[in-house]
Amino acid sequence: MQHTPILLPDDDQRSAEKRVISLLRAWNTGAEAQQDMWEDLATSMGDLRAKSCLQAFEQMLGLLNLHGWQSLAIMPIGTKGVSPDEAALARFVMASTEQRRDAALAEAGFFVSPAGLLPLLCAASKFGLPLLCEECRSRILPPSVRTPTH
């Protein structure tokens, strides 16, 4: 018997949440997708912000691997819809970034053991902040005015 993953619609997600998921998928795909991910981030937010964003992303993934209850279901690039794990992680990153600590800790409890809760919360907020800033800039500035800041 073949099992098909249940995917959630991605229509109601914010652009920053979609960005979290696309970065997760690119990271799991391989070196070429990771390079594309880097170039896209650097173009969008500048080298310095992109570097700090990816460092926090790697730290967050390391904590998920070290303290995680289980491996996350990350779909391949181009999949329409999102896995429940991808959606939950994107919500967690945004809750951490927006200082909704109770919601973030509740989400984190499903990902990691108690020893990893606070470090994961800190890494996720550092990862999500540049993405949230990118989302805000896209709402304020017309496309022709957006330029990366260094």
CSV table of N, CA, C and O in Angstrom, one decimal, residues 14-113:
chain,number,residue,atom,x,y,z
A,14,ARG,N,1.5,33.9,5.0
A,14,ARG,CA,2.1,35.1,4.8
A,14,ARG,C,3.4,34.9,3.9
A,14,ARG,O,3.9,33.7,3.9
A,15,SER,N,3.9,35.9,3.3
A,15,SER,CA,5.1,35.7,2.4
A,15,SER,C,6.3,35.3,3.3
A,15,SER,O,7.1,34.5,2.8
A,16,ALA,N,6.4,35.7,4.5
A,16,ALA,CA,7.5,35.3,5.3
A,16,ALA,C,7.4,33.8,5.7
A,16,ALA,O,8.4,33.1,5.7
A,17,GLU,N,6.2,33.3,5.9
A,17,GLU,CA,6.0,31.9,6.2
A,17,GLU,C,6.4,31.1,4.9
A,17,GLU,O,7.0,30.0,5.0
A,18,LYS,N,5.9,31.6,3.8
A,18,LYS,CA,6.2,30.9,2.5
A,18,LYS,C,7.8,30.8,2.3
A,18,LYS,O,8.3,29.8,1.8
A,19,ARG,N,8.4,31.9,2.7
A,19,ARG,CA,9.9,32.0,2.5
A,19,ARG,C,10.6,31.0,3.4
A,19,ARG,O,11.5,30.3,3.0
A,20,VAL,N,10.1,30.8,4.7
A,20,VAL,CA,10.6,29.8,5.6
A,20,VAL,C,10.5,28.4,4.9
A,20,VAL,O,11.5,27.6,4.9
A,21,ILE,N,9.4,28.1,4.4
A,21,ILE,CA,9.2,26.8,3.8
A,21,ILE,C,10.0,26.6,2.5
A,21,ILE,O,10.6,25.5,2.3
A,22,SER,N,10.1,27.6,1.7
A,22,SER,CA,11.0,27.5,0.5
A,22,SER,C,12.5,27.3,0.9
A,22,SER,O,13.2,26.6,0.2
A,23,LEU,N,12.9,28.0,2.0
A,23,LEU,CA,14.3,27.8,2.4
A,23,LEU,C,14.5,26.4,2.9
A,23,LEU,O,15.5,25.7,2.7
A,24,LEU,N,13.5,25.8,3.7
A,24,LEU,CA,13.6,24.5,4.2
A,24,LEU,C,13.7,23.5,3.0
A,24,LEU,O,14.5,22.6,3.0
A,25,ARG,N,12.9,23.7,2.0
A,25,ARG,CA,12.9,22.8,0.9
A,25,ARG,C,14.2,22.9,0.1
A,25,ARG,O,14.7,21.8,-0.3
A,26,ALA,N,14.7,24.1,-0.1
A,26,ALA,CA,15.9,24.3,-0.9
A,26,ALA,C,17.1,23.6,-0.1
A,26,ALA,O,18.0,23.0,-0.7
A,27,TRP,N,17.1,23.8,1.2
A,27,TRP,CA,18.1,23.2,2.0
A,27,TRP,C,18.2,21.7,1.9
A,27,TRP,O,19.3,21.1,1.9
A,28,ASN,N,17.0,21.1,1.9
A,28,ASN,CA,17.0,19.6,1.8
A,28,ASN,C,17.3,19.1,0.4
A,28,ASN,O,17.5,17.9,0.2
A,29,THR,N,17.3,20.0,-0.6
A,29,THR,CA,17.4,19.6,-2.0
A,29,THR,C,18.9,19.3,-2.4
A,29,THR,O,19.2,18.4,-3.1
A,30,GLY,N,19.8,20.2,-1.9
A,30,GLY,CA,21.2,20.0,-2.3
A,30,GLY,C,21.9,21.3,-2.5
A,30,GLY,O,21.4,22.4,-2.3
A,31,ALA,N,23.2,21.2,-2.9
A,31,ALA,CA,24.1,22.3,-3.0
A,31,ALA,C,23.7,23.4,-4.0
A,31,ALA,O,23.8,24.6,-3.7
A,32,GLU,N,23.2,22.9,-5.1
A,32,GLU,CA,22.8,23.9,-6.2
A,32,GLU,C,21.6,24.7,-5.7
A,32,GLU,O,21.5,25.9,-5.9
A,33,ALA,N,20.6,24.1,-5.1
A,33,ALA,CA,19.4,24.8,-4.5
A,33,ALA,C,19.8,25.7,-3.4
A,33,ALA,O,19.3,26.8,-3.3
A,34,GLN,N,20.8,25.3,-2.6
A,34,GLN,CA,21.3,26.1,-1.5
A,34,GLN,C,22.0,27.4,-2.1
A,34,GLN,O,21.8,28.4,-1.5
A,35,GLN,N,22.7,27.2,-3.1
A,35,GLN,CA,23.4,28.3,-3.7
A,35,GLN,C,22.4,29.3,-4.3
A,35,GLN,O,22.5,30.5,-4.2
A,36,ASP,N,21.3,28.8,-5.0
A,36,ASP,CA,20.2,29.6,-5.5
A,36,ASP,C,19.6,30.3,-4.3
A,36,ASP,O,19.2,31.5,-4.5
A,37,MET,N,19.4,29.6,-3.2
A,37,MET,CA,18.7,30.2,-2.0
A,37,MET,C,19.6,31.4,-1.5
A,37,MET,O,19.1,32.5,-1.2
A,38,TRP,N,20.9,31.2,-1.5
A,38,TRP,CA,21.8,32.2,-1.0
A,38,TRP,C,21.7,33.5,-1.9
A,38,TRP,O,21.6,34.6,-1.5
A,39,GLU,N,21.8,33.2,-3.2
A,39,GLU,CA,21.8,34.4,-4.2
A,39,GLU,C,20.5,35.1,-4.1
A,39,GLU,O,20.5,36.4,-4.1
A,40,ASP,N,19.4,34.4,-3.9
A,40,ASP,CA,18.1,35.1,-3.8
A,40,ASP,C,18.0,35.9,-2.5
A,40,ASP,O,17.5,37.1,-2.6
A,41,LEU,N,18.4,35.4,-1.4
A,41,LEU,CA,18.4,36.1,-0.2
A,41,LEU,C,19.4,37.3,-0.3
A,41,LEU,O,19.0,38.4,0.2
A,42,ALA,N,20.6,37.1,-0.8
A,42,ALA,CA,21.5,38.2,-0.9
A,42,ALA,C,21.0,39.4,-1.8
A,42,ALA,O,21.2,40.5,-1.5
A,43,THR,N,20.3,39.0,-2.8
A,43,THR,CA,19.8,40.0,-3.7
A,43,THR,C,18.6,40.8,-3.0
A,43,THR,O,18.5,42.0,-3.2
A,44,SER,N,17.8,40.0,-2.3
A,44,SER,CA,16.7,40.6,-1.7
A,44,SER,C,17.0,41.5,-0.4
A,44,SER,O,16.4,42.5,-0.2
A,45,MET,N,18.0,41.0,0.4
A,45,MET,CA,18.2,41.7,1.6
A,45,MET,C,19.6,42.1,1.9
A,45,MET,O,19.9,42.7,2.9
A,46,GLY,N,20.5,41.9,0.9
A,46,GLY,CA,21.9,42.2,1.1
A,46,GLY,C,22.7,41.1,1.7
A,46,GLY,O,22.2,40.2,2.4
A,47,ASP,N,24.0,41.1,1.4
A,47,ASP,CA,24.9,40.0,1.9
A,47,ASP,C,24.9,39.9,3.4
A,47,ASP,O,24.9,38.7,3.9
A,48,LEU,N,25.1,40.9,4.1
A,48,LEU,CA,25.2,40.8,5.6
A,48,LEU,C,24.0,40.3,6.2
A,48,LEU,O,24.1,39.3,7.0
A,49,ARG,N,22.8,40.8,5.8
A,49,ARG,CA,21.6,40.2,6.4
A,49,ARG,C,21.3,38.8,6.0
A,49,ARG,O,20.9,38.0,6.8
A,50,ALA,N,21.6,38.5,4.7
A,50,ALA,CA,21.4,37.1,4.2
A,50,ALA,C,22.3,36.2,5.0
A,50,ALA,O,21.9,35.1,5.3
A,51,LYS,N,23.6,36.6,5.2
A,51,LYS,CA,24.5,35.7,6.0
A,51,LYS,C,24.0,35.5,7.4
A,51,LYS,O,24.0,34.3,7.8
A,52,SER,N,23.6,36.5,8.1
A,52,SER,CA,23.1,36.3,9.5
A,52,SER,C,21.8,35.5,9.5
A,52,SER,O,21.6,34.7,10.4
A,53,CYS,N,21.0,35.7,8.5
A,53,CYS,CA,19.7,34.9,8.3
A,53,CYS,C,20.1,33.4,8.2
A,53,CYS,O,19.5,32.5,8.8
A,54,LEU,N,21.0,33.1,7.3
A,54,LEU,CA,21.3,31.7,7.0
A,54,LEU,C,22.1,31.1,8.2
A,54,LEU,O,21.9,29.9,8.5
A,55,GLN,N,22.9,31.9,8.9
A,55,GLN,CA,23.6,31.3,10.1
A,55,GLN,C,22.5,30.9,11.1
A,55,GLN,O,22.6,29.8,11.7
A,56,ALA,N,21.5,31.7,11.4
A,56,ALA,CA,20.5,31.4,12.3
A,56,ALA,C,19.7,30.2,11.8
A,56,ALA,O,19.2,29.4,12.6
A,57,PHE,N,19.4,30.2,10.5
A,57,PHE,CA,18.7,29.1,10.0
A,57,PHE,C,19.4,27.7,10.2
A,57,PHE,O,18.9,26.7,10.6
A,58,GLU,N,20.7,27.7,9.9
A,58,GLU,CA,21.5,26.6,10.2
A,58,GLU,C,21.6,26.2,11.7
A,58,GLU,O,21.5,25.0,12.0
A,59,GLN,N,21.6,27.2,12.5
A,59,GLN,CA,21.6,26.9,14.0
A,59,GLN,C,20.3,26.3,14.4
A,59,GLN,O,20.2,25.3,15.1
A,60,MET,N,19.2,26.8,13.8
A,60,MET,CA,17.9,26.3,14.1
A,60,MET,C,17.8,24.8,13.7
A,60,MET,O,17.3,24.0,14.4
A,61,LEU,N,18.2,24.5,12.4
A,61,LEU,CA,18.2,23.2,11.9
A,61,LEU,C,19.1,22.2,12.8
A,61,LEU,O,18.7,21.1,13.0
A,62,GLY,N,20.2,22.7,13.2
A,62,GLY,CA,21.1,21.9,14.1
A,62,GLY,C,20.4,21.6,15.4
A,62,GLY,O,20.5,20.5,15.9
A,63,LEU,N,19.7,22.6,16.0
A,63,LEU,CA,18.9,22.3,17.2
A,63,LEU,C,17.8,21.3,17.0
A,63,LEU,O,17.5,20.5,17.8
A,64,LEU,N,17.1,21.4,15.9
A,64,LEU,CA,16.1,20.5,15.5
A,64,LEU,C,16.6,19.1,15.4
A,64,LEU,O,16.0,18.1,15.8
A,65,ASN,N,17.8,18.9,14.8
A,65,ASN,CA,18.5,17.6,14.7
A,65,ASN,C,18.9,17.1,16.0
A,65,ASN,O,18.8,15.9,16.3
A,66,LEU,N,19.5,18.0,16.8
A,66,LEU,CA,20.0,17.5,18.1
A,66,LEU,C,18.9,17.2,19.2
A,66,LEU,O,19.0,16.2,19.8
A,67,HIS,N,17.9,18.0,19.3
A,67,HIS,CA,16.9,17.9,20.3
A,67,HIS,C,15.6,17.5,19.8
A,67,HIS,O,14.6,17.3,20.6
A,68,GLY,N,15.4,17.3,18.5
A,68,GLY,CA,14.1,17.0,17.9
A,68,GLY,C,13.5,15.6,18.3
A,68,GLY,O,14.3,14.7,18.5
A,69,TRP,N,12.2,15.6,18.4
A,69,TRP,CA,11.5,14.4,18.7
A,69,TRP,C,11.5,13.4,17.5
A,69,TRP,O,11.6,12.2,17.6
A,70,GLN,N,11.5,14.0,16.3
A,70,GLN,CA,11.5,13.2,15.1
A,70,GLN,C,11.9,14.1,13.9
A,70,GLN,O,12.0,15.3,14.0
A,71,SER,N,12.2,13.4,12.8
A,71,SER,CA,12.5,14.2,11.6
A,71,SER,C,11.3,14.9,11.0
A,71,SER,O,10.2,14.3,11.1
A,72,LEU,N,11.5,16.1,10.5
A,72,LEU,CA,10.4,16.8,9.9
A,72,LEU,C,10.0,16.3,8.5
A,72,LEU,O,11.0,16.0,7.8
A,73,ALA,N,8.8,16.4,8.1
A,73,ALA,CA,8.4,16.0,6.8
A,73,ALA,C,8.5,17.3,5.9
A,73,ALA,O,7.7,18.2,6.0
A,74,ILE,N,9.6,17.3,5.1
A,74,ILE,CA,9.8,18.5,4.2
A,74,ILE,C,9.6,18.0,2.8
A,74,ILE,O,10.2,17.0,2.4
A,75,MET,N,8.7,18.7,2.1
A,75,MET,CA,8.4,18.3,0.8
A,75,MET,C,9.4,18.8,-0.2
A,75,MET,O,10.2,19.7,0.1
A,76,PRO,N,9.5,18.2,-1.4
A,76,PRO,CA,10.4,18.7,-2.5
A,76,PRO,C,10.0,20.0,-3.0
A,76,PRO,O,8.9,20.5,-2.9
A,77,ILE,N,11.0,20.7,-3.6
A,77,ILE,CA,10.7,22.0,-4.2
A,77,ILE,C,9.7,21.8,-5.3
A,77,ILE,O,9.7,20.9,-6.0
A,78,GLY,N,8.8,22.8,-5.4
A,78,GLY,CA,7.7,22.7,-6.4
A,78,GLY,C,6.5,22.0,-6.0
A,78,GLY,O,5.5,22.0,-6.7
A,79,THR,N,6.4,21.4,-4.8
A,79,THR,CA,5.2,20.8,-4.3
A,79,THR,C,4.2,21.8,-4.0
A,79,THR,O,4.4,22.8,-3.4
A,80,LYS,N,3.0,21.6,-4.5
A,80,LYS,CA,1.8,22.5,-4.2
A,80,LYS,C,1.3,22.1,-2.9
A,80,LYS,O,0.9,21.0,-2.7
A,81,GLY,N,1.2,23.1,-2.0
A,81,GLY,CA,0.7,22.8,-0.6
A,81,GLY,C,1.9,22.6,0.3
A,81,GLY,O,3.1,22.6,-0.2
A,82,VAL,N,1.6,22.4,1.6
A,82,VAL,CA,2.7,22.3,2.6
A,82,VAL,C,2.4,21.1,3.5
A,82,VAL,O,1.2,20.8,3.7
A,83,SER,N,3.4,20.5,4.0
A,83,SER,CA,3.2,19.5,5.0
A,83,SER,C,2.8,20.1,6.3
A,83,SER,O,3.1,21.3,6.6
A,84,PRO,N,2.1,19.4,7.2
A,84,PRO,CA,1.8,19.9,8.5
A,84,PRO,C,3.1,20.3,9.3
A,84,PRO,O,3.1,21.3,10.0
A,85,ASP,N,4.2,19.6,9.1
A,85,ASP,CA,5.5,20.0,9.8
A,85,ASP,C,6.0,21.3,9.2
A,85,ASP,O,6.4,22.2,10.0
A,86,GLU,N,5.9,21.5,7.9
A,86,GLU,CA,6.4,22.8,7.3
A,86,GLU,C,5.5,23.9,7.8
A,86,GLU,O,6.1,25.0,8.2
A,87,ALA,N,4.2,23.7,7.8
A,87,ALA,CA,3.3,24.8,8.3
A,87,ALA,C,3.6,25.1,9.8
A,87,ALA,O,3.6,26.3,10.1
A,88,ALA,N,3.7,24.1,10.6
A,88,ALA,CA,4.0,24.4,12.0
A,88,ALA,C,5.3,25.1,12.2
A,88,ALA,O,5.4,26.0,13.1
A,89,LEU,N,6.3,24.7,11.5
A,89,LEU,CA,7.6,25.3,11.7
A,89,LEU,C,7.6,26.8,11.2
A,89,LEU,O,8.1,27.7,11.9
A,90,ALA,N,6.9,27.1,10.1
A,90,ALA,CA,6.8,28.4,9.7
A,90,ALA,C,6.0,29.3,10.7
A,90,ALA,O,6.4,30.4,11.0
A,91,ARG,N,4.9,28.7,11.3
A,91,ARG,CA,4.2,29.4,12.3
A,91,ARG,C,5.1,29.7,13.5
A,91,ARG,O,5.1,30.8,14.1
A,92,PHE,N,5.9,28.7,13.9
A,92,PHE,CA,6.8,28.8,15.0
A,92,PHE,C,7.8,29.9,14.8
A,92,PHE,O,8.0,30.8,15.7
A,93,VAL,N,8.4,30.0,13.6
A,93,VAL,CA,9.4,31.0,13.3
A,93,VAL,C,8.8,32.4,13.4
A,93,VAL,O,9.3,33.3,14.0
A,94,MET,N,7.6,32.5,12.9
A,94,MET,CA,6.9,33.9,12.9
A,94,MET,C,6.5,34.2,14.3
A,94,MET,O,6.7,35.4,14.7
A,95,ALA,N,6.0,33.3,15.1
A,95,ALA,CA,5.7,33.6,16.5
A,95,ALA,C,6.9,34.0,17.3
A,95,ALA,O,6.8,34.9,18.1
A,96,SER,N,8.0,33.3,17.0
A,96,SER,CA,9.3,33.6,17.7
A,96,SER,C,9.7,35.0,17.4
A,96,SER,O,10.1,35.8,18.2
A,97,THR,N,9.7,35.3,16.1
A,97,THR,CA,10.1,36.6,15.6
A,97,THR,C,9.2,37.8,16.1
A,97,THR,O,9.7,38.8,16.4
A,98,GLU,N,8.0,37.5,16.2
A,98,GLU,CA,7.0,38.6,16.6
A,98,GLU,C,6.8,38.7,18.1
A,98,GLU,O,5.9,39.3,18.6
A,99,GLN,N,7.7,37.9,18.8
A,99,GLN,CA,7.7,38.0,20.3
A,99,GLN,C,6.4,37.4,20.9
A,99,GLN,O,6.0,37.9,22.0
A,100,ARG,N,5.7,36.5,20.2
A,100,ARG,CA,4.5,35.8,20.8
A,100,ARG,C,5.1,34.6,21.4
A,100,ARG,O,4.9,33.5,21.0
A,101,ARG,N,5.7,34.8,22.6
A,101,ARG,CA,6.5,33.8,23.3
A,101,ARG,C,5.7,32.6,23.7
A,101,ARG,O,6.2,31.4,23.5
A,102,ASP,N,4.5,32.7,24.2
A,102,ASP,CA,3.7,31.6,24.6
A,102,ASP,C,3.3,30.7,23.4
A,102,ASP,O,3.4,29.5,23.5
A,103,ALA,N,2.9,31.3,22.3
A,103,ALA,CA,2.6,30.6,21.1
A,103,ALA,C,3.8,29.9,20.6
A,103,ALA,O,3.7,28.7,20.2
A,104,ALA,N,4.9,30.6,20.6
A,104,ALA,CA,6.2,30.0,20.1
A,104,ALA,C,6.6,28.8,20.9
A,104,ALA,O,7.0,27.8,20.4
A,105,LEU,N,6.6,28.9,22.2
A,105,LEU,CA,7.0,27.8,23.1
A,105,LEU,C,6.0,26.6,23.0
A,105,LEU,O,6.5,25.5,23.0
A,106,ALA,N,4.7,26.9,22.8
A,106,ALA,CA,3.8,25.8,22.6
A,106,ALA,C,4.1,25.1,21.3
A,106,ALA,O,4.1,23.8,21.3
A,107,GLU,N,4.4,25.8,20.2
A,107,GLU,CA,4.8,25.1,19.0
A,107,GLU,C,6.1,24.4,19.1
A,107,GLU,O,6.2,23.3,18.6
A,108,ALA,N,7.1,25.0,19.8
A,108,ALA,CA,8.4,24.4,19.9
A,108,ALA,C,8.4,23.1,20.7
A,108,ALA,O,9.2,22.2,20.4
A,109,GLY,N,7.4,22.9,21.6
A,109,GLY,CA,7.3,21.7,22.4
A,109,GLY,C,7.0,20.5,21.5
A,109,GLY,O,7.3,19.4,21.9
A,110,PHE,N,6.4,20.7,20.3
A,110,PHE,CA,6.1,19.6,19.4
A,110,PHE,C,7.4,19.3,18.6
A,110,PHE,O,7.4,18.2,18.0
A,111,PHE,N,8.4,20.1,18.6
A,111,PHE,CA,9.5,19.9,17.7
A,111,PHE,C,10.7,19.3,18.5
A,111,PHE,O,11.4,18.4,18.0
A,112,VAL,N,11.0,19.9,19.7
A,112,VAL,CA,12.2,19.5,20.5
A,112,VAL,C,11.9,19.2,21.9
A,112,VAL,O,10.9,19.6,22.5
A,113,SER,N,12.9,18.5,22.5
A,113,SER,CA,12.8,18.2,24.0
A,113,SER,C,13.0,19.5,24.8
A,113,SER,O,13.4,20.5,24.2
